[in-house]
Structure formats: structure tokens, C-alpha cells
C-alpha positions as MATLAB code, in Angstrom:
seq = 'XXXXXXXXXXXXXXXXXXXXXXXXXXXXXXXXXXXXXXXXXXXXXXXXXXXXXXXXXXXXXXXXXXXXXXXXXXXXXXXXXXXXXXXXXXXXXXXXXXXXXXXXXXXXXXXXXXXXXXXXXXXXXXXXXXXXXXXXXXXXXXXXXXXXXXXXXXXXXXXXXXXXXXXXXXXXXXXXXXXXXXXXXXXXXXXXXXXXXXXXXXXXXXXXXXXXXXXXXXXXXXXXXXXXXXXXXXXXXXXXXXXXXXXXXXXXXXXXXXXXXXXXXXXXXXXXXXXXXXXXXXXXXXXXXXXXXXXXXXXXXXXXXXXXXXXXXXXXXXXXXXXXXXXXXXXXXXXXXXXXXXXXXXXXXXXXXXXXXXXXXXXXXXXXXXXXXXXXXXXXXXXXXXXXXXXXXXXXXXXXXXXXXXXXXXX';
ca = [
      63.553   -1.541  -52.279;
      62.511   -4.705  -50.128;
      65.689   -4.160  -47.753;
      65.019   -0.991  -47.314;
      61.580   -1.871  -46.551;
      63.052   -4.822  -44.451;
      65.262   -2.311  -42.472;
      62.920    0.068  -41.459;
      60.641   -2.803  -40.595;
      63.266   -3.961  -38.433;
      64.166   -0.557  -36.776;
      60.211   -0.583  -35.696;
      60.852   -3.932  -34.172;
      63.488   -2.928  -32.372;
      61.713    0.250  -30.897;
      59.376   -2.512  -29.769;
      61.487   -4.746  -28.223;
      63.164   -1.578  -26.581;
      59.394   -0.634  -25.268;
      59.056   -4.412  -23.899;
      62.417   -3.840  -22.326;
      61.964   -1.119  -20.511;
      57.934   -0.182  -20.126;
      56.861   -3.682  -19.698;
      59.760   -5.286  -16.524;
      58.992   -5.749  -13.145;
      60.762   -2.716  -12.340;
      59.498   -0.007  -15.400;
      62.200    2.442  -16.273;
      60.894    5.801  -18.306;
      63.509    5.663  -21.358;
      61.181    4.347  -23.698;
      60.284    7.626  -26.134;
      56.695    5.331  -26.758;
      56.187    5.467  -22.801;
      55.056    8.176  -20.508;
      57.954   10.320  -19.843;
      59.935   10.634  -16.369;
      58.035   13.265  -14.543;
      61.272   15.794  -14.128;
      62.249   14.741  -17.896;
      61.808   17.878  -20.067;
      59.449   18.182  -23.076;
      59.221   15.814  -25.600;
      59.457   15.470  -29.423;
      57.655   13.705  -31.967;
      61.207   13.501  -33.879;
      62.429   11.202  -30.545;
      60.262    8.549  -31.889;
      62.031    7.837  -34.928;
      64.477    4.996  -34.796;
      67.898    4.910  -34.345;
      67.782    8.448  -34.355;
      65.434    9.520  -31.919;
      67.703    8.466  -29.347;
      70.301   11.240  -29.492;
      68.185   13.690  -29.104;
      67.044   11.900  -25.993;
      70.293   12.467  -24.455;
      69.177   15.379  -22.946;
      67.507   13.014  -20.604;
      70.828   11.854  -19.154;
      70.754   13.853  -15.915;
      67.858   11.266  -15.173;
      68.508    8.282  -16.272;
      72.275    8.143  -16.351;
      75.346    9.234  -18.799;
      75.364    6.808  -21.954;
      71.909    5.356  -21.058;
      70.726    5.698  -24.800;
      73.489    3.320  -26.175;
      72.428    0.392  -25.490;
      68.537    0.870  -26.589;
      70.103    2.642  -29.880;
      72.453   -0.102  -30.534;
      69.516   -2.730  -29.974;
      67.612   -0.779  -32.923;
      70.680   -1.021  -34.857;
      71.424   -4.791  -34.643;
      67.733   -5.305  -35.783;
      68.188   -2.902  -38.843;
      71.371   -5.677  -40.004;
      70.169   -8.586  -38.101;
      66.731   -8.696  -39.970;
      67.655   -8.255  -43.731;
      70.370  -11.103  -43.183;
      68.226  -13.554  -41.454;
      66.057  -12.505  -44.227;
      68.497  -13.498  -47.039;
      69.604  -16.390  -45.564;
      66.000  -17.800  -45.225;
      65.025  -17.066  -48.619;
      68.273  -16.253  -50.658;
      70.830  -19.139  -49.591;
      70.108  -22.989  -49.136;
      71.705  -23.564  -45.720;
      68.355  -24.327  -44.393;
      67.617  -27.217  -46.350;
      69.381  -30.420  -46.295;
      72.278  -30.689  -48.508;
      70.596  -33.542  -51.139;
      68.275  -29.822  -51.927;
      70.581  -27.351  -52.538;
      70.010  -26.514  -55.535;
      68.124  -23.210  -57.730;
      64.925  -25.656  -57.785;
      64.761  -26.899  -54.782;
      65.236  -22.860  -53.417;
      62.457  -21.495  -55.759;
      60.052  -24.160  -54.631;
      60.930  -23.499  -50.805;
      60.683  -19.769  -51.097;
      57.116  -19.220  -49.756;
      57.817  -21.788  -47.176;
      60.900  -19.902  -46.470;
      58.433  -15.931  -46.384;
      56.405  -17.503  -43.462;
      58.828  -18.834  -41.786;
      60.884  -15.383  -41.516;
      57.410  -13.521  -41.032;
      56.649  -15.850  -37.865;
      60.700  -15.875  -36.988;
      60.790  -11.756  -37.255;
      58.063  -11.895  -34.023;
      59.567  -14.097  -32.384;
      63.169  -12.652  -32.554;
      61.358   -9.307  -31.093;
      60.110  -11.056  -28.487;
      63.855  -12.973  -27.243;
      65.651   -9.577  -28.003;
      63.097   -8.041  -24.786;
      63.077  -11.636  -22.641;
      67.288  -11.698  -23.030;
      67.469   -7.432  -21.869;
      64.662   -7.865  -19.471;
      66.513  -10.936  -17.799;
      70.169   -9.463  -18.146;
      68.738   -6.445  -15.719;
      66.327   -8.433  -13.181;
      67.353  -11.548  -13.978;
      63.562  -12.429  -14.468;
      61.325  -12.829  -17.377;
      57.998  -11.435  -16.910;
      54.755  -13.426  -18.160;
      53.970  -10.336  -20.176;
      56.208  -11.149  -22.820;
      56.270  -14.840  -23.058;
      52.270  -15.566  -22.284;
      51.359  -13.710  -25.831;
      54.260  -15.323  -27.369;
      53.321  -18.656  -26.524;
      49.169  -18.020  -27.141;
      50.289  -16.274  -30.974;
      52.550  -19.901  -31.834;
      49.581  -21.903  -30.834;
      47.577  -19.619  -33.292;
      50.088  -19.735  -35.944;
      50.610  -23.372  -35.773;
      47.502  -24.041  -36.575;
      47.242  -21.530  -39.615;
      47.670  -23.058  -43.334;
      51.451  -20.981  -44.127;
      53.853  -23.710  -43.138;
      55.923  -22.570  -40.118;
      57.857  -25.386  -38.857;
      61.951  -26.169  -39.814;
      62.192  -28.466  -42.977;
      63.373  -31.950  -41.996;
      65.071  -34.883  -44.052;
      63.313  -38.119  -43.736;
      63.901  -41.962  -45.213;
      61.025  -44.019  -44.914;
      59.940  -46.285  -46.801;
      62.947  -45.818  -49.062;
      61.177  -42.958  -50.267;
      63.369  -39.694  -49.297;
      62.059  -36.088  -48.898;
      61.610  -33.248  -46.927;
      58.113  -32.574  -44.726;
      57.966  -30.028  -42.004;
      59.293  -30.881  -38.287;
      55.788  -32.084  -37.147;
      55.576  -33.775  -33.875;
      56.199  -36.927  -35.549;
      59.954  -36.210  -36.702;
      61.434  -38.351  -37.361;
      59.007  -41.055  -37.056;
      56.120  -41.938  -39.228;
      53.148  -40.492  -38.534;
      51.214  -42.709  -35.314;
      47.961  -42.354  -36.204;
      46.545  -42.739  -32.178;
      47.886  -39.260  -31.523;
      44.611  -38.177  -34.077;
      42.303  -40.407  -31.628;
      40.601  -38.736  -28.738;
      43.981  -40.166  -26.705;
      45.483  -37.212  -28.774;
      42.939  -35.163  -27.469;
      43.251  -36.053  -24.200;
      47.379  -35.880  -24.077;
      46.721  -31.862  -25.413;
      44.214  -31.163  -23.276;
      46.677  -32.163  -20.595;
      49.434  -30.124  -21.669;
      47.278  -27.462  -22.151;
      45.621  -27.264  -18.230;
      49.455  -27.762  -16.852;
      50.710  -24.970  -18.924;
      47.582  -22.909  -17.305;
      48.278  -24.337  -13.702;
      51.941  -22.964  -13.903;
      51.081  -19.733  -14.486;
      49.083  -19.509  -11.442;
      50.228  -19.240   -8.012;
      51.601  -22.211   -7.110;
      53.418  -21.629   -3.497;
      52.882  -24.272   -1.406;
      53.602  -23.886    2.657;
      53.789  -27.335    4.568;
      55.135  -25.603    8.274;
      51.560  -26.729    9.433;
      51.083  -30.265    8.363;
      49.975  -31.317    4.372;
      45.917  -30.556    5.029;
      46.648  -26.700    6.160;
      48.937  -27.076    3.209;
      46.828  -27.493    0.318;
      44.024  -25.382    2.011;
      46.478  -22.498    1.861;
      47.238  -23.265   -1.308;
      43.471  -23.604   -3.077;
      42.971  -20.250   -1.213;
      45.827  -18.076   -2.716;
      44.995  -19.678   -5.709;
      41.274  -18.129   -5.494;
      41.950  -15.520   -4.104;
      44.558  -14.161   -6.792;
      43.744  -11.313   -8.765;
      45.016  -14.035  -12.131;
      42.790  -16.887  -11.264;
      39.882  -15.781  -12.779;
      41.418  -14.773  -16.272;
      43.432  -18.049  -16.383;
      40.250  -20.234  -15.533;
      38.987  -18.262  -18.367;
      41.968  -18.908  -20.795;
      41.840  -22.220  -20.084;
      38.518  -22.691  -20.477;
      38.511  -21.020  -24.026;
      41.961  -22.895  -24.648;
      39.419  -26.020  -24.240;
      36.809  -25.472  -26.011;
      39.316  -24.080  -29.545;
      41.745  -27.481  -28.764;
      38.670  -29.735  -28.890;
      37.201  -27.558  -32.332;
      40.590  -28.174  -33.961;
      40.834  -32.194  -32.921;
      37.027  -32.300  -34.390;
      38.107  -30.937  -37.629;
      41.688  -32.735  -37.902;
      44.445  -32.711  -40.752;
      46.883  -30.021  -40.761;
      45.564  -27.378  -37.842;
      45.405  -30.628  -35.406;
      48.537  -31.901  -36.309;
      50.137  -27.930  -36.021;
      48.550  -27.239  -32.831;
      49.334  -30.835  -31.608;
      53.141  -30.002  -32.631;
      53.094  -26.710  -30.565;
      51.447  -28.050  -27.607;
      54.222  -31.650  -27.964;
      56.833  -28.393  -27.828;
      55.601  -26.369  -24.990;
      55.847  -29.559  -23.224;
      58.924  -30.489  -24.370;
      60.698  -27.088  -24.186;
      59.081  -25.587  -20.573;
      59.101  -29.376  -19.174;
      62.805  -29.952  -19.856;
      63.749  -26.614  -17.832;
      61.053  -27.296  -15.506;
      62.827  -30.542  -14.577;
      65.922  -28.877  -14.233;
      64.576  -26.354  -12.176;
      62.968  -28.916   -9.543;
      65.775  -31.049   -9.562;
      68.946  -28.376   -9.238;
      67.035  -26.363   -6.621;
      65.992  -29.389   -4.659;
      70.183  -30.228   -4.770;
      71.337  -26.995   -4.039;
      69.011  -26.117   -1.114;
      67.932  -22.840   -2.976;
      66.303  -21.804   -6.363;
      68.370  -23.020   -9.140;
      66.449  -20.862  -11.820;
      63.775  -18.125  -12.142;
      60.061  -19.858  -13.456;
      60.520  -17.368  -16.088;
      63.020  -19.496  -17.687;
      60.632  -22.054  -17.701;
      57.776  -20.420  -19.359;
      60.642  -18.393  -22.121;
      61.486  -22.043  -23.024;
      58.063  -23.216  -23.112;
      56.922  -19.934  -25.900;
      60.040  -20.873  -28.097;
      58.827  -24.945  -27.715;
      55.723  -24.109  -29.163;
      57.183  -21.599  -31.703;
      59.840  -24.077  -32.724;
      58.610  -27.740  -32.241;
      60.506  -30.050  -29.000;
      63.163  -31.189  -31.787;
      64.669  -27.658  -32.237;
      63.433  -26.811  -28.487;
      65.505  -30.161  -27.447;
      68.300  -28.891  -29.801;
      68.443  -25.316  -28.381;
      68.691  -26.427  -24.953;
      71.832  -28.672  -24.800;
      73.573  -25.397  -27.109;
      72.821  -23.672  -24.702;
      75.659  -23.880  -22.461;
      77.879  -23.285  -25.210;
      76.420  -20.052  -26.160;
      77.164  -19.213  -22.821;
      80.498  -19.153  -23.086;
      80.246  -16.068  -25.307;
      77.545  -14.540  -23.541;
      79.295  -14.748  -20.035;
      82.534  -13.264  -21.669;
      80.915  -10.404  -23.260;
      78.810  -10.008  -20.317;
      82.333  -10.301  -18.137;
      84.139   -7.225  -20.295;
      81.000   -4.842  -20.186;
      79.975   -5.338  -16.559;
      82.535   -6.892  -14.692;
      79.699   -9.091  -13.156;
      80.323  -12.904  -14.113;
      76.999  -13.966  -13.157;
      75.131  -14.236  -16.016;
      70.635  -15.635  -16.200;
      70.203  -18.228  -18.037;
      67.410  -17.026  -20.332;
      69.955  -15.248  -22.890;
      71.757  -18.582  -23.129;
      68.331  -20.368  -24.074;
      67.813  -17.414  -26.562;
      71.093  -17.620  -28.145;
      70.545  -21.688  -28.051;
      67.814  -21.125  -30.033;
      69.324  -19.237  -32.526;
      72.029  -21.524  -33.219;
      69.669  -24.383  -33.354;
      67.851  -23.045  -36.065;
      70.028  -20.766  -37.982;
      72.563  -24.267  -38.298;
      69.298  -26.711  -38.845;
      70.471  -28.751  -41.012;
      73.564  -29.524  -39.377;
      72.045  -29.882  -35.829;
      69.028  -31.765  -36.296;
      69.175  -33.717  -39.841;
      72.800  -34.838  -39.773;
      73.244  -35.102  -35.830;
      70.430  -35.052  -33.489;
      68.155  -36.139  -35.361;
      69.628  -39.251  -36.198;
      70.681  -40.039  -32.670;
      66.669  -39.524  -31.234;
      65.790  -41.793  -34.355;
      68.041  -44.932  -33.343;
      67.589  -44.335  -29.692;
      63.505  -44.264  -30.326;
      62.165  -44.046  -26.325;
      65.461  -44.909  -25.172;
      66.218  -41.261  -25.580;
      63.954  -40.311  -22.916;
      65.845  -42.613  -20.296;
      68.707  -41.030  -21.115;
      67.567  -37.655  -20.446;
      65.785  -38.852  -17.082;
      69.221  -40.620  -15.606;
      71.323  -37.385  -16.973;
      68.794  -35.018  -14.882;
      69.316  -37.581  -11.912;
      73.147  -37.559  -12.314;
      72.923  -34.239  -13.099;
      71.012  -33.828   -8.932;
      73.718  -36.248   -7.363;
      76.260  -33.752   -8.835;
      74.979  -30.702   -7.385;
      74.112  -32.840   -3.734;
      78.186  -33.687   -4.244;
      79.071  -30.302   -4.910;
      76.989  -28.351   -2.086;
      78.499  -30.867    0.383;
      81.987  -29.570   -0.642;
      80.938  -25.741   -0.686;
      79.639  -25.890    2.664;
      81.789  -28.057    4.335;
      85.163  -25.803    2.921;
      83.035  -22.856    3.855;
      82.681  -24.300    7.981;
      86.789  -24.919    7.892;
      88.188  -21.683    7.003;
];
């Protein structure tokens, strides 16, 4: 009875995501049975609203929008219908997610609630990549429209008493356990991230995250002063401004209400906001630094604010995690990809996705007996490394667009 309940659950999911997909890109396309039909699309049915189903009587529609234009939709509602129950049993039936010391019938039954909100919180946010990975495979863009409300519902949650965050192994003290994959991991807790320089470093990450949403084009043919005047004006004068002044202002006042009353909201939020930064920074750095190597824009910004959502959904150690699998998702994705469309290209929001997914469906594996134990030893060293790989990373690309253009002058 719960599977079933879990399947159709998961069929309405993936009648969302399909609504995302289609109702909610840059470029809206009427297939959606939830959104206003094409104008020259016949009547109709209530019965083309059920999943799965609905969609073959909606191939009447196929004169419109194409032959074979309900398969992929259909097949999306179908992958939800096996993908939830099984992320479902894995969470809650198997003990792959804990560390291997805890595998065992006890250690399961006491992690089982823990295990309910984290595939509650997990179902949402699968919805949410399933529309940001379509969405980007047709307009290679990711619209703020799914990943703002994303990112704004992890702060929420992370904040909220049903724990949320990836189990993690620790050692300290030569006392061994597992605690959730708080900001912290796998430190001990620092207590000055509770003082008001915690505050502060939140606050910070918070008014970024808000500034890079806005309009941020900045035009220097007439000198740096006509420059930022330009800029301060688009910036006022977008039709955005106002409702982001306002989100930040209420995203204020809420971060400063949670510091006051501290202990487990603070350290959640604290967590999210530590992977926002971690997650949307990392990309954004990649962003900056390819496109200033390659002369041209290395990346969509939608990439940027996709990673940031799943940061704050996931914490920066899974974020961290997900991004360096992501290339090797690729590899699948681009083949697939290759075989269906004969286009090689592929944007690089699926492979952050399907990063993500590997990062937390092998947990244990990737952070508690690899990463994990490499970002321990390394302590801030780690963060050097990362900073001379995105600088070696820039000489690379410099190298490599020297070659492209000067082969491309001699033929």
C-alpha cells in the first residue's frame, strides 16, 4: 500500500516537473495538459490530466507540436513512478547510507525517521533537477523560476527541527559516531561561527546571493564613472529590483531572528547559507575564470544559481563532492545525449544534476571514506588547492584558445 501510494505520488511529481519543463522556460511550449492549451489544439479532457496516461490521448495534438512529442514528457512521468519508490527503499530499507561501522538492523531502525525527512526533502528536490536538467537540455539555460524557490524552501527547511542533512562519520576525541553534515564536517564545532562574526559572514552570503540575481551588466566603452552610473541605473530601473530589495530585506531581518535564538535552526540555516556559497561560488569562479580565458561565456549564470539551490539543499561537502563527479557523469550524459540527438554539445547543468546524485546516493563512499578524509588532513590547505587548480585550470584554456585560433588563421 505505501508504494503504491509512493508511485502515484511520484507520477504527480513528474506531471510537475513536466509543467516546470515546459510552462515555466524562457521559451513556453503548450504540451503541458495543466497549461493553457495551444490555441489551434482541439478540445480538451479532464482524463489528459492523469499521469502516464493522459499523454496518449494527447497525441492527437501531434499535428502541433510534432510526431512523438508526448514520449519524452510520458517517459519523464514514468522514471519518477520507479525512480521514487527505489530512492525510497534505499533511504529507509537498505544501510548504504550510513557508514559501514552502522550497518546493522539497529542502527537502521534508529535512522529511519532521519532517513523519512530526508527522502521527503530529497523527493522536492529531485522534482526540481528533473525540470532544471530538461529545461537546460532545450535552451541550454536555467531559469530563476525554478532554482530561486528551490534555494528560498532549503533555507526554510534547514532551519526546521526534522534532520535533513547526509549522516557523516566522525573521530574526535576518540569518541566515534555519526552527527549530521553540519557546516562544521568534519571539524569540531568553532564556536565563533555562533558570534555575531557568524552573523555577519551569513548576512554576507546572503546580500551576494541577492546581488546576483539582479542585473549585473556592466558597460566600461565610456570610461569606469559612466560605467557604474549605467550600472546603478539598470539596476533601479529593473522591473526585479524592487522585489529583491524586498527579499533581501526580509532575508535580513529572519537571518538575524534565527542567530538571536541559536542552537539547531542557526547552525541549519548557517549550513545552507556555508553551501550556497560553496556550491554557486565554486561555479561562479569557474564561470569568471573560463570565460575571461576563452574570450566568450564559458557557462550560462543559471548554472551558477542551479548549483547554488542544491549547495544549500545539500551542505558545500556533498555540493564540493557533486561538482568534481560531475565531469564523469558527463560521460554518460554526452553519449546518451550523442545517440538521441546527434548533437555532442551537451549544458552543463545535467552534469551538476547527475553529480549530485551520485554524490549522495554513494555518500558513504564519497565523502566518509574519500573526500572527507582528504578536506580533513588538508584543513585550509584545501582551499589553496582549489584556488591554484582554477588558476591552472585559466592558463589552460589561455593555452588552448591560442592554438584554436592560431590553426584556425593557417588553414
Amino acid at each position: 500500500m505505501l508504494y503504491a501510494i509512493l508511485m502515484l505520488a511520484a507520477a504527480m511529481a513528474g506531471g510537475f516537473a513536466n509543467y516546470l519543463i515546459y510552462s515555466w522556460a524562457y521559451f513556453p511550449r503548450h504540451i503541458s495538459p495543466w497549461a493553457p492549451p495551444h490555441p489551434d489544439a482541439p478540445r480538451r479532457h479532464w482524463s489528459d490530466r492523469i499521469p502516464i496516461l493522459g499523454w496518449v490521448g494527447l497525441r492527437r495534438e501531434s499535428a502541433i507540436h510534432g510526431r512523438g512529442f508526448f514520449i519524452r514528457p510520458m517517459m519523464i512521468e514514468v522514471g519518477c513512478v520507479l525512480l521514487f519508490p527505489l530512492y525510497y527503499g534505499f533511504l529507509t530499507q537498505t544501510n548504504w547510507l550510513l557508514p559501514e561501522d552502522y550497518r546493522n538492523a539497529a542502527s537502521i531502525a534508529a535512522f529511519s525517521p532521519w532517513a523519512h525527512s530526508l527522502f521527503a526533502f530529497h523527493a522536492i528536490l529531485l522534482t526540481l533537477m528533473i525540470a532544471a536538467t530538461f529545461i537546460d537540455f532545450d535552451e541550454q539555460t536555467i531559469p530563476d523560476i525554478i532554482t530561486l524557490p528551490g534555494t528560498l524552501l532549503s533555507l526554510l527547511v534547514a532551519t526546521l527541527p526534522p534532520r535533513t542533512w547526509l549522516p557523516a562519520k566522525v573521530t574526535w576525541n576518540q569518541a566515534v559516531g555519526i552527527v549530521e553534515t553540519h557546516f562544521h564536517i568534519p571539524w569540531p564545532m568553532d564556536l565563533k561561527w555562533q558570534s555575531t562574526r557568524g552573523l555577519w559572514f551569513a548576512l554576507a552570503i546572503w546580500s551576494v546571493w541577492c546581488f546576483a540575481l539582479a542585473d549585473r551588466r556592466v558597460i566600461f566603452r565610456r570610461g569606469l564613472r559612466r560605467a557604474i552610473g549605467y550600472f546603478v541605473h539598470a539596476i533601479q530601473r529593473s522591473p526585479a529590483s524592487k522585489w529583491l530589495t524586498g527579499l533581501w530585506a526580509v532575508g535580513t531581518v529572519l537571518t538575524f531572528g534565527i542567530w538571536s535564538v541559536g542552537g539547531d535552526p542557526w547552525r541549519g540555516l548557517f549550513t545552507a547559507l556555508i553551501g550556497l556559497a560553496v556550491g554557486g561560488g565554486t561555479v561562479w569562479a569557474v564561470r569568471i575564470v573560463a570565460s575571461f580565458a576563452m574570450g566568450q561565456e564559458a557557462m550560462g549564470f543559471g548554472d551558477v544559481t542551479l548549483m547554488a539551490m542544491l549547495g544549500a539543499a545539500i551542505g558545500w561537502q556533498a555540493a564540493l563532492a557533486a561538482f568534481f563527479l560531475a565531469p564523469i557523469a558527463a560521460i554518460a550524459i554526452v553519449l546518451v545525449q550523442f545517440l538521441v540527438t546527434r548533437q555532442p554539445a551537451v549544458p552543463f547543468g545535467p552534469y551538476l544534476c547527475a553529480g549530485t546524485a551520485i554524490a549522495v546516493v554513494g555518500w558513504d563512499r564519497v565523502w566518509n571514506q574519500s573526500l572527507g578524509k582528504y578536506v580533513e588532513e588538508l584543513g585550509l590547505v584545501a582551499l589553496y588547492v582549489l584556488i591554484i587548480a582554477l588558476l591552472a585550470m585559466g592558463i589552460l584554456l589561455m593555452v588552448w584558445r591560442q592554438i584554436k585560433s592560431r590553426w584556425i588563421l593557417s588553414r
